[in-house]
PDB file of C-alpha atoms and ligand atoms in Angstrom:
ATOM      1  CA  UNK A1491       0.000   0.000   0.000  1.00  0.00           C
ATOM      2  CA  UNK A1492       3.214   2.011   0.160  1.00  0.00           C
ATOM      3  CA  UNK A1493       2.820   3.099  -3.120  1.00  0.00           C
ATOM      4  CA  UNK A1494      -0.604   3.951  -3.629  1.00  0.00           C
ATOM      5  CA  UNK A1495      -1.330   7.873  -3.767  1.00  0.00           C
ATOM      6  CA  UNK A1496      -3.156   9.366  -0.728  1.00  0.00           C
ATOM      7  CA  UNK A1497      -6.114  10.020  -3.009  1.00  0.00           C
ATOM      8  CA  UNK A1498      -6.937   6.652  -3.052  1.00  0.00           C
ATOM      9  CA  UNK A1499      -6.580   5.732   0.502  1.00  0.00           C
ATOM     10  CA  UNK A1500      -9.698   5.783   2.448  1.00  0.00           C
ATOM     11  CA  UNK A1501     -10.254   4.525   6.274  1.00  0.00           C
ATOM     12  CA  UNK A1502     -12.614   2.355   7.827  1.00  0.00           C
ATOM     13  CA  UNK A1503     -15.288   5.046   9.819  1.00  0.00           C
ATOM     14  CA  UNK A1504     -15.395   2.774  12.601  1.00  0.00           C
ATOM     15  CA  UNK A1505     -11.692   1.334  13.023  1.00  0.00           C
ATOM     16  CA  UNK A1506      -9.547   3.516  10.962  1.00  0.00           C
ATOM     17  CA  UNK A1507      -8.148   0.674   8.566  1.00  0.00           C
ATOM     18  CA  UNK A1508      -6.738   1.872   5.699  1.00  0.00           C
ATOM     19  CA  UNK A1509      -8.141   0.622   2.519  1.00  0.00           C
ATOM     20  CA  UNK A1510      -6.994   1.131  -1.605  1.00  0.00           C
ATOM     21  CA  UNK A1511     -10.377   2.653  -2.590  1.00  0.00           C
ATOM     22  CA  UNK A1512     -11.683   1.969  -6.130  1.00  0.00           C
ATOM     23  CA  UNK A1513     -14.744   2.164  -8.425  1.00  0.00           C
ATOM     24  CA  UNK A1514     -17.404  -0.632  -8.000  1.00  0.00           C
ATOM     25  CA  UNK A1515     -20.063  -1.469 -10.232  1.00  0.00           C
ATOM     26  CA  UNK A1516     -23.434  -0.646  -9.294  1.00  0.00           C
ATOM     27  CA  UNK A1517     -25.143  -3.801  -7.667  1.00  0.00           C
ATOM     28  CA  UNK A1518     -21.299  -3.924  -5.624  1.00  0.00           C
ATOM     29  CA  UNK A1519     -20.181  -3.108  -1.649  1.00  0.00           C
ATOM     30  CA  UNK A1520     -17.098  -2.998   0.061  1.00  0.00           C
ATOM     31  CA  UNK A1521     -16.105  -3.712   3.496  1.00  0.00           C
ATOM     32  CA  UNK A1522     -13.786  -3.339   6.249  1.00  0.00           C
ATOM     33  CA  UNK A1523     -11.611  -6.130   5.920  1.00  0.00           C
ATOM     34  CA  UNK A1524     -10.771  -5.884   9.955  1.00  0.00           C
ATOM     35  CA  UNK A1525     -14.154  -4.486  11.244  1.00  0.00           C
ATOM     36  CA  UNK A1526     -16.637  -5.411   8.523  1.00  0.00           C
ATOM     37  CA  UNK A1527     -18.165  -1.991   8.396  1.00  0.00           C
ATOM     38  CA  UNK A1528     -19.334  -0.669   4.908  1.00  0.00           C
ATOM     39  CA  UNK A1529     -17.359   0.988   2.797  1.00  0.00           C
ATOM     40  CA  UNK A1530     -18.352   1.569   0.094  1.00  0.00           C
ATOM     41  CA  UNK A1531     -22.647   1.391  -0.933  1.00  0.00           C
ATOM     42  CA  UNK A1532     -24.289  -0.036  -3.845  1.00  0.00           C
ATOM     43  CA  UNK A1533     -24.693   3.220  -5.150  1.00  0.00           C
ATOM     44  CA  UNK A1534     -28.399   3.966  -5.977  1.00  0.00           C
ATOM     45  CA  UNK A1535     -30.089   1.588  -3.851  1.00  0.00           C
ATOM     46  CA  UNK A1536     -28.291   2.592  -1.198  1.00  0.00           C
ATOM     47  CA  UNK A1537     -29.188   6.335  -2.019  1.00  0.00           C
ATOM     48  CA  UNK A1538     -32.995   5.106  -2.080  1.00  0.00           C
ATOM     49  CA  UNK A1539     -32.919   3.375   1.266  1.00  0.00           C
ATOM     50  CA  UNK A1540     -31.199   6.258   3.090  1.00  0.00           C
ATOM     51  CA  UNK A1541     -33.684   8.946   1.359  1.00  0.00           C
ATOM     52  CA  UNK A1542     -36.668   6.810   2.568  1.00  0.00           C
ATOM     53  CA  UNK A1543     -35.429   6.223   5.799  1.00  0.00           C
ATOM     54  CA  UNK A1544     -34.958  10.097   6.466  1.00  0.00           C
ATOM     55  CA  UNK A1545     -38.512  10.725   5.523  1.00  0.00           C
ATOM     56  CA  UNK A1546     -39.104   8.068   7.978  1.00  0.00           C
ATOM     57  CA  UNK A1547     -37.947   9.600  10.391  1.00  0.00           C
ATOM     58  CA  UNK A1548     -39.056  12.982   9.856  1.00  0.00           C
ATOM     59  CA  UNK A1549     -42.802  11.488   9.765  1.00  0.00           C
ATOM     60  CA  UNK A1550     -41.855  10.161  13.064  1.00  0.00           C
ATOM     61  CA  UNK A1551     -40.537  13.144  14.555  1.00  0.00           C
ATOM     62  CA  UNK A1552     -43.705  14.768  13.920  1.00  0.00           C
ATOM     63  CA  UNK A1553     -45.591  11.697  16.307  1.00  0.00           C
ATOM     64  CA  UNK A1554     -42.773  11.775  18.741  1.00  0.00           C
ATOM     65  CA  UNK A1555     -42.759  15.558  19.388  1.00  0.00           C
ATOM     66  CA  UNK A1556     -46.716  16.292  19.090  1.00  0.00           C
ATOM     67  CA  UNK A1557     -48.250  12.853  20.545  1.00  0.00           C
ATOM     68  CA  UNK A1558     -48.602  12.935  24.483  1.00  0.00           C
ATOM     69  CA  UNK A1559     -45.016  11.266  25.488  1.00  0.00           C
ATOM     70  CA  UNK A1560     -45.664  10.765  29.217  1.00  0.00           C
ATOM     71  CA  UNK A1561     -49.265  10.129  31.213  1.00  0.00           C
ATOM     72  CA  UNK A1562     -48.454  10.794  35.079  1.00  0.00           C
ATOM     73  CA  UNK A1563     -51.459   9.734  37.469  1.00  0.00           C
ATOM     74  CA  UNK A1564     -51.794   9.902  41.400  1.00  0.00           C
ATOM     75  CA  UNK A1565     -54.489  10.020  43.931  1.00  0.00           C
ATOM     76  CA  UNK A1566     -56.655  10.149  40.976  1.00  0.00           C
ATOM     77  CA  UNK A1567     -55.543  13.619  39.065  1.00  0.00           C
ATOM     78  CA  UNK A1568     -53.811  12.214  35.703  1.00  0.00           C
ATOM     79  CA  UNK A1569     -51.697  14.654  33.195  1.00  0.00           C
ATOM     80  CA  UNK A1570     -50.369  13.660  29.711  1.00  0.00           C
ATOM     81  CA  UNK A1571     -48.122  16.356  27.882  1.00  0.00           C
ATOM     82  CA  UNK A1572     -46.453  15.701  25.111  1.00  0.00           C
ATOM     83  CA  UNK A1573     -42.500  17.094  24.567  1.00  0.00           C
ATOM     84  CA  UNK A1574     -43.853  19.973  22.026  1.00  0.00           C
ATOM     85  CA  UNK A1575     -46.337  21.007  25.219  1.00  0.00           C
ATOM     86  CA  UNK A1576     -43.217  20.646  28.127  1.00  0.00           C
ATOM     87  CA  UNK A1577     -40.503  22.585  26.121  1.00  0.00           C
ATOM     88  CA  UNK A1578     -43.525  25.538  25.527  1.00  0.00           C
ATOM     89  CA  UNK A1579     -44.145  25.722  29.090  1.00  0.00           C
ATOM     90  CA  UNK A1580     -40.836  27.152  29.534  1.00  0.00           C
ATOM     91  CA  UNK A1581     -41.446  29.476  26.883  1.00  0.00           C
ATOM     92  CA  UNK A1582     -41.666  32.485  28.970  1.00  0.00           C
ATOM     93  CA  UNK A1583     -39.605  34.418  31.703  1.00  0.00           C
ATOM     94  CA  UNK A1584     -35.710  33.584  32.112  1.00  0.00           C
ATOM     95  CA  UNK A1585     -36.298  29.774  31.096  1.00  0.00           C
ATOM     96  CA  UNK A1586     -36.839  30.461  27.456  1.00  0.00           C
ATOM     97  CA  UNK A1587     -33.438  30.049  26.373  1.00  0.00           C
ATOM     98  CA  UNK A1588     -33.357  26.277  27.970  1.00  0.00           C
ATOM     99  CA  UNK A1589     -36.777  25.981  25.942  1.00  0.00           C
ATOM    100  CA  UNK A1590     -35.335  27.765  22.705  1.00  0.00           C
ATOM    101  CA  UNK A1591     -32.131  24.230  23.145  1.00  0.00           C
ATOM    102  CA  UNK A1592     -34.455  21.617  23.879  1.00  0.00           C
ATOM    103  CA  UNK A1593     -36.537  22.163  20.696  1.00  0.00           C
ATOM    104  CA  UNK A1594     -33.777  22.674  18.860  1.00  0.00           C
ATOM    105  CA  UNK A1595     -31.389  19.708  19.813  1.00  0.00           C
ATOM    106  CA  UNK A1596     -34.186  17.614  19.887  1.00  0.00           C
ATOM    107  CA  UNK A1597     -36.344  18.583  16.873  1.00  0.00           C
ATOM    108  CA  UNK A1598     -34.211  20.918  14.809  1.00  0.00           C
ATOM    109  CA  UNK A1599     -30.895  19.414  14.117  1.00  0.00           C
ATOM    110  CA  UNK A1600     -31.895  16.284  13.698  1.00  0.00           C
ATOM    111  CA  UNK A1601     -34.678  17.648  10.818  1.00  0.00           C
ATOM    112  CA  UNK A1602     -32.241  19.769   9.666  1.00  0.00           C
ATOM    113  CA  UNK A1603     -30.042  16.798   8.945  1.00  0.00           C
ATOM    114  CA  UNK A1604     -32.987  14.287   7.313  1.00  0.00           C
ATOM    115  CA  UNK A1605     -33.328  17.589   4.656  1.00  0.00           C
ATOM    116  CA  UNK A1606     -29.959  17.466   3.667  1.00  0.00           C
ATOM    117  CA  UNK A1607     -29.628  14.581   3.216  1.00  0.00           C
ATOM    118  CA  UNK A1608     -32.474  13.662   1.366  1.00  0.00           C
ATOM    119  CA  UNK A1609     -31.590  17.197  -1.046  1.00  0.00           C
ATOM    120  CA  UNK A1610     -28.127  15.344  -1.125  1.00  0.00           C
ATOM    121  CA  UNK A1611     -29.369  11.855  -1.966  1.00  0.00           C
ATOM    122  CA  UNK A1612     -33.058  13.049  -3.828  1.00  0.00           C
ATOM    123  CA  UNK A1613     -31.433  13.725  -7.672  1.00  0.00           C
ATOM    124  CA  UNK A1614     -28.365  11.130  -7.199  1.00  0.00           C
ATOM    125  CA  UNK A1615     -30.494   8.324  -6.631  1.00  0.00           C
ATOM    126  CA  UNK A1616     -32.772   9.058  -9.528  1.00  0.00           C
ATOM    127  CA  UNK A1617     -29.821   9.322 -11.769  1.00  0.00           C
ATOM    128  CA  UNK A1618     -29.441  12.871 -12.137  1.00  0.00           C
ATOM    129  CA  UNK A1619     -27.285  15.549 -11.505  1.00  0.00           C
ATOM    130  CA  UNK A1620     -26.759  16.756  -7.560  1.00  0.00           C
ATOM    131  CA  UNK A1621     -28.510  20.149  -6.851  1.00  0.00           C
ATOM    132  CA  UNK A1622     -26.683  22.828  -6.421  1.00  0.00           C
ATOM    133  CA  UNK A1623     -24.362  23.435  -2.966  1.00  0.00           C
ATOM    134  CA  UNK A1624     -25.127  19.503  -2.409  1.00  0.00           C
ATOM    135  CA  UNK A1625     -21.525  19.489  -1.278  1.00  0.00           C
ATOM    136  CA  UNK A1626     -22.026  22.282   1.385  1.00  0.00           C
ATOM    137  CA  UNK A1627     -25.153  20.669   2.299  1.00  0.00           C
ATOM    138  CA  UNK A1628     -23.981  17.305   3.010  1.00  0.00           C
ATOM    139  CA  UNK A1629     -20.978  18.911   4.563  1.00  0.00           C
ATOM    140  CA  UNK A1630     -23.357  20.027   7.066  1.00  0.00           C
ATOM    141  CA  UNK A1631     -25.341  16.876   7.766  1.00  0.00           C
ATOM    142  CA  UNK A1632     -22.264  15.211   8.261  1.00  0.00           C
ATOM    143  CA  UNK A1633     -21.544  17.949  10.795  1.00  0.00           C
ATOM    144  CA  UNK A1634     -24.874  17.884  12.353  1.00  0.00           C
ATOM    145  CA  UNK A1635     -24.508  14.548  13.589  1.00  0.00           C
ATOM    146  CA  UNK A1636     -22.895  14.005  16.494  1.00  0.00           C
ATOM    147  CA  UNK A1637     -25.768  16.701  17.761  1.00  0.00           C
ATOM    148  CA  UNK A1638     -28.653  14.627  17.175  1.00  0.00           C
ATOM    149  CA  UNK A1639     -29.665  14.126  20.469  1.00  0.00           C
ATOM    150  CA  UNK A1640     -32.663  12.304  20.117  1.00  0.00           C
ATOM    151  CA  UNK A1641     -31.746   9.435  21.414  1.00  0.00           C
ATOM    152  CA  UNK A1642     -29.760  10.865  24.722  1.00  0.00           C
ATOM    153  CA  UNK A1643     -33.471  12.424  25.676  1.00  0.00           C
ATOM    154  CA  UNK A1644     -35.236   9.028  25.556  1.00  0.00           C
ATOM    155  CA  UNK A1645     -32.431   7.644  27.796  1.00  0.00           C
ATOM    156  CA  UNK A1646     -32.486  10.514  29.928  1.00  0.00           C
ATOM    157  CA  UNK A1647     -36.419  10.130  30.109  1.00  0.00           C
ATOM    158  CA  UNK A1648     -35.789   6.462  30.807  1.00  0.00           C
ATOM    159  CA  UNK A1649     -33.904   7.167  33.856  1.00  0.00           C
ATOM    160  CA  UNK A1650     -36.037   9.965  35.415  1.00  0.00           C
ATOM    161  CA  UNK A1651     -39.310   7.253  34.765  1.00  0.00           C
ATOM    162  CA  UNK A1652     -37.203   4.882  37.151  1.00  0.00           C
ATOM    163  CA  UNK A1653     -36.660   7.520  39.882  1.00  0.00           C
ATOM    164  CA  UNK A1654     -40.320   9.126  39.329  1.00  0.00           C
ATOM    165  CA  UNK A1655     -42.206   5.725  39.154  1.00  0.00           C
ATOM    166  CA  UNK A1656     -42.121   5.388  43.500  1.00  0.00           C
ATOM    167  CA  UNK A1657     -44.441   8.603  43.584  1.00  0.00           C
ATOM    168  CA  UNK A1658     -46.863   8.399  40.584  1.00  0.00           C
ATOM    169  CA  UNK A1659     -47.884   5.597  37.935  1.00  0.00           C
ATOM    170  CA  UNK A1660     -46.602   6.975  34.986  1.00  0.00           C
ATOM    171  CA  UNK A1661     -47.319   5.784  31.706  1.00  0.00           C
ATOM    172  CA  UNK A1662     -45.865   6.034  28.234  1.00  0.00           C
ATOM    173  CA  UNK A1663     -48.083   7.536  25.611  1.00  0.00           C
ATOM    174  CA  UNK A1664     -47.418   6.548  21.776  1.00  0.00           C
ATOM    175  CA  UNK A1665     -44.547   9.413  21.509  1.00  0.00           C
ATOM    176  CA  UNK A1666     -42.411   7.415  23.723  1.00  0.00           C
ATOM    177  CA  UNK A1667     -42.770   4.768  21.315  1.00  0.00           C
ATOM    178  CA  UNK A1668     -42.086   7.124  18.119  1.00  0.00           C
ATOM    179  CA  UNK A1669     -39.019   8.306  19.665  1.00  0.00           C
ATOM    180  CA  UNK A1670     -37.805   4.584  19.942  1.00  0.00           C
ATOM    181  CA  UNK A1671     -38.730   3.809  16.260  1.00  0.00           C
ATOM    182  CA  UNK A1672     -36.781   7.088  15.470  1.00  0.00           C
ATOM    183  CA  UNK A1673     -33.482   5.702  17.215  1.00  0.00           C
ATOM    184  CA  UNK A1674     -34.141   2.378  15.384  1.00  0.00           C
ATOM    185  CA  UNK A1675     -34.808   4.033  11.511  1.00  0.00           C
ATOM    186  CA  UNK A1676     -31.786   6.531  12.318  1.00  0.00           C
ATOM    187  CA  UNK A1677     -29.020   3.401  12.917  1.00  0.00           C
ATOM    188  CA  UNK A1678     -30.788   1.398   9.885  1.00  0.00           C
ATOM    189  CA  UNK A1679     -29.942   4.704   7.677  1.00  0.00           C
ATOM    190  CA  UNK A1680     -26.233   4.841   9.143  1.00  0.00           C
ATOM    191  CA  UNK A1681     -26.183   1.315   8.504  1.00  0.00           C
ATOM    192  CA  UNK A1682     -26.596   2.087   4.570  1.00  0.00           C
ATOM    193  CA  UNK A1683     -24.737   5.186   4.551  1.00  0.00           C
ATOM    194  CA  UNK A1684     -21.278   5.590   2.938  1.00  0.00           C
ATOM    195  CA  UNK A1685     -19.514   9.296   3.320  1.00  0.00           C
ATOM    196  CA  UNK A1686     -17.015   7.529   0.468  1.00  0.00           C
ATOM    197  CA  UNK A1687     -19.876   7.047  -2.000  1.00  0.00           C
ATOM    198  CA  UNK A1688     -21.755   9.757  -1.549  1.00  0.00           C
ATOM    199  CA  UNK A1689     -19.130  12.343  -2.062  1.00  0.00           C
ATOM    200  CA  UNK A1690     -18.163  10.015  -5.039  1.00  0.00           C
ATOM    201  CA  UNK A1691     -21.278  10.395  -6.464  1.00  0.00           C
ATOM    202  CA  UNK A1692     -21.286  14.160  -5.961  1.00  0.00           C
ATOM    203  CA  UNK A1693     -18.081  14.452  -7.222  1.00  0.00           C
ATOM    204  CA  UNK A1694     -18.851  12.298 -10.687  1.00  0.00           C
ATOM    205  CA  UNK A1695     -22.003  14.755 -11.538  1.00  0.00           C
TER     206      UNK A1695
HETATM  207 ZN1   ZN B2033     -12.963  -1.204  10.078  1.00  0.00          ZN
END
């Protein structure tokens, strides 16, 4: 591998393994030969499957923000607020900015990221040309995600269930249960992801 130029190097995501990278056909994937992680996607399928998953998700996010999340009942008086209701009732006074985070870590960055990478993926997986600034834009998604911090607030919420369930019954309404489909579409999508073929692709058009 000595002699290879550095253009053609590419590391494993997960383990750092240094691979020769090259120019599959279509129907073709590559993988970490220490790790097994992908490397390199079949190219349009793989465009299709992430592009589906992040409307997924966004369709979720909608269930899991505006859906009652938590139902807390004792000596008879029961509330259920959903996570749209709890971050607006510190929407007012010196709170606000805590309000203003929570919405945004949780809802807005991770949104923010399914759009770009469905403008990204959209055109290149029907063949076409990217859209303009796709480069920028999936620049930014790729930035985005270590801040996606949907799935820190469900195991946050899972812990504060444990300490509150000795003083009320609390119950989960269905936007605890879109939250956990959204953790489980999100890995599927990472699972068919590859940074190396998509900035191929953007490259090639
Ligand atoms: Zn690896």
């Amino acid at each position: 591998m000595n002699d290879t130029p550095i253009h053609e190097l590419m590391a494993c995501p997960k383990c750092d393994a240094l691979h020769r990278a090259r120019h599959l056909a279509p129907q073709e994937r590559a993988t970490c030969a220490r790790c097994g992680a992908l490397l390199i996607a079949p190219r349009v399928r793989s465009f299709l499957h992430v592009v589906a998953l992040s409307f997924t998700a966004m369709i979720l996010m909608v269930g899991a923000v505006f859906f009652p999340f938590l139902k807390i009942s004792t000596q008879g008086m029961s509330h259920a607020s959903s996570v749209f209701e709890v971050a607006m009732a510190f929407s007012e006074g010196w709170l606000a900015p805590l309000s203003f985070a929570v919405m945004a870590l949780i809802v807005g960055l991770p949104v923010l990221r399914f759009s770009a990478l469905i403008y990204t993926l959209w055109p290149l997986a029907n063949g076409r040309p990217a859209w303009p600034h796709a480069r920028r834009i999936f620049r930014l998604a790729d930035q985005l995600e270590p801040w996606s911090m949907a799935e820190i607030f469900v195991i946050g919420t899972g812990v504060a269930l444990v300490k509150l369930a000795g003083l009320a019954t609390v119950s989960l309404g269905p936007a605890f249960w879109a939250f956990g489909a959204l953790i489980i579409v999100t890995a599927l999508k990472n699972a068919f992801l590859s940074q190396w073929t998509i900035w191929d692709a953007i490259g090639q058009s």
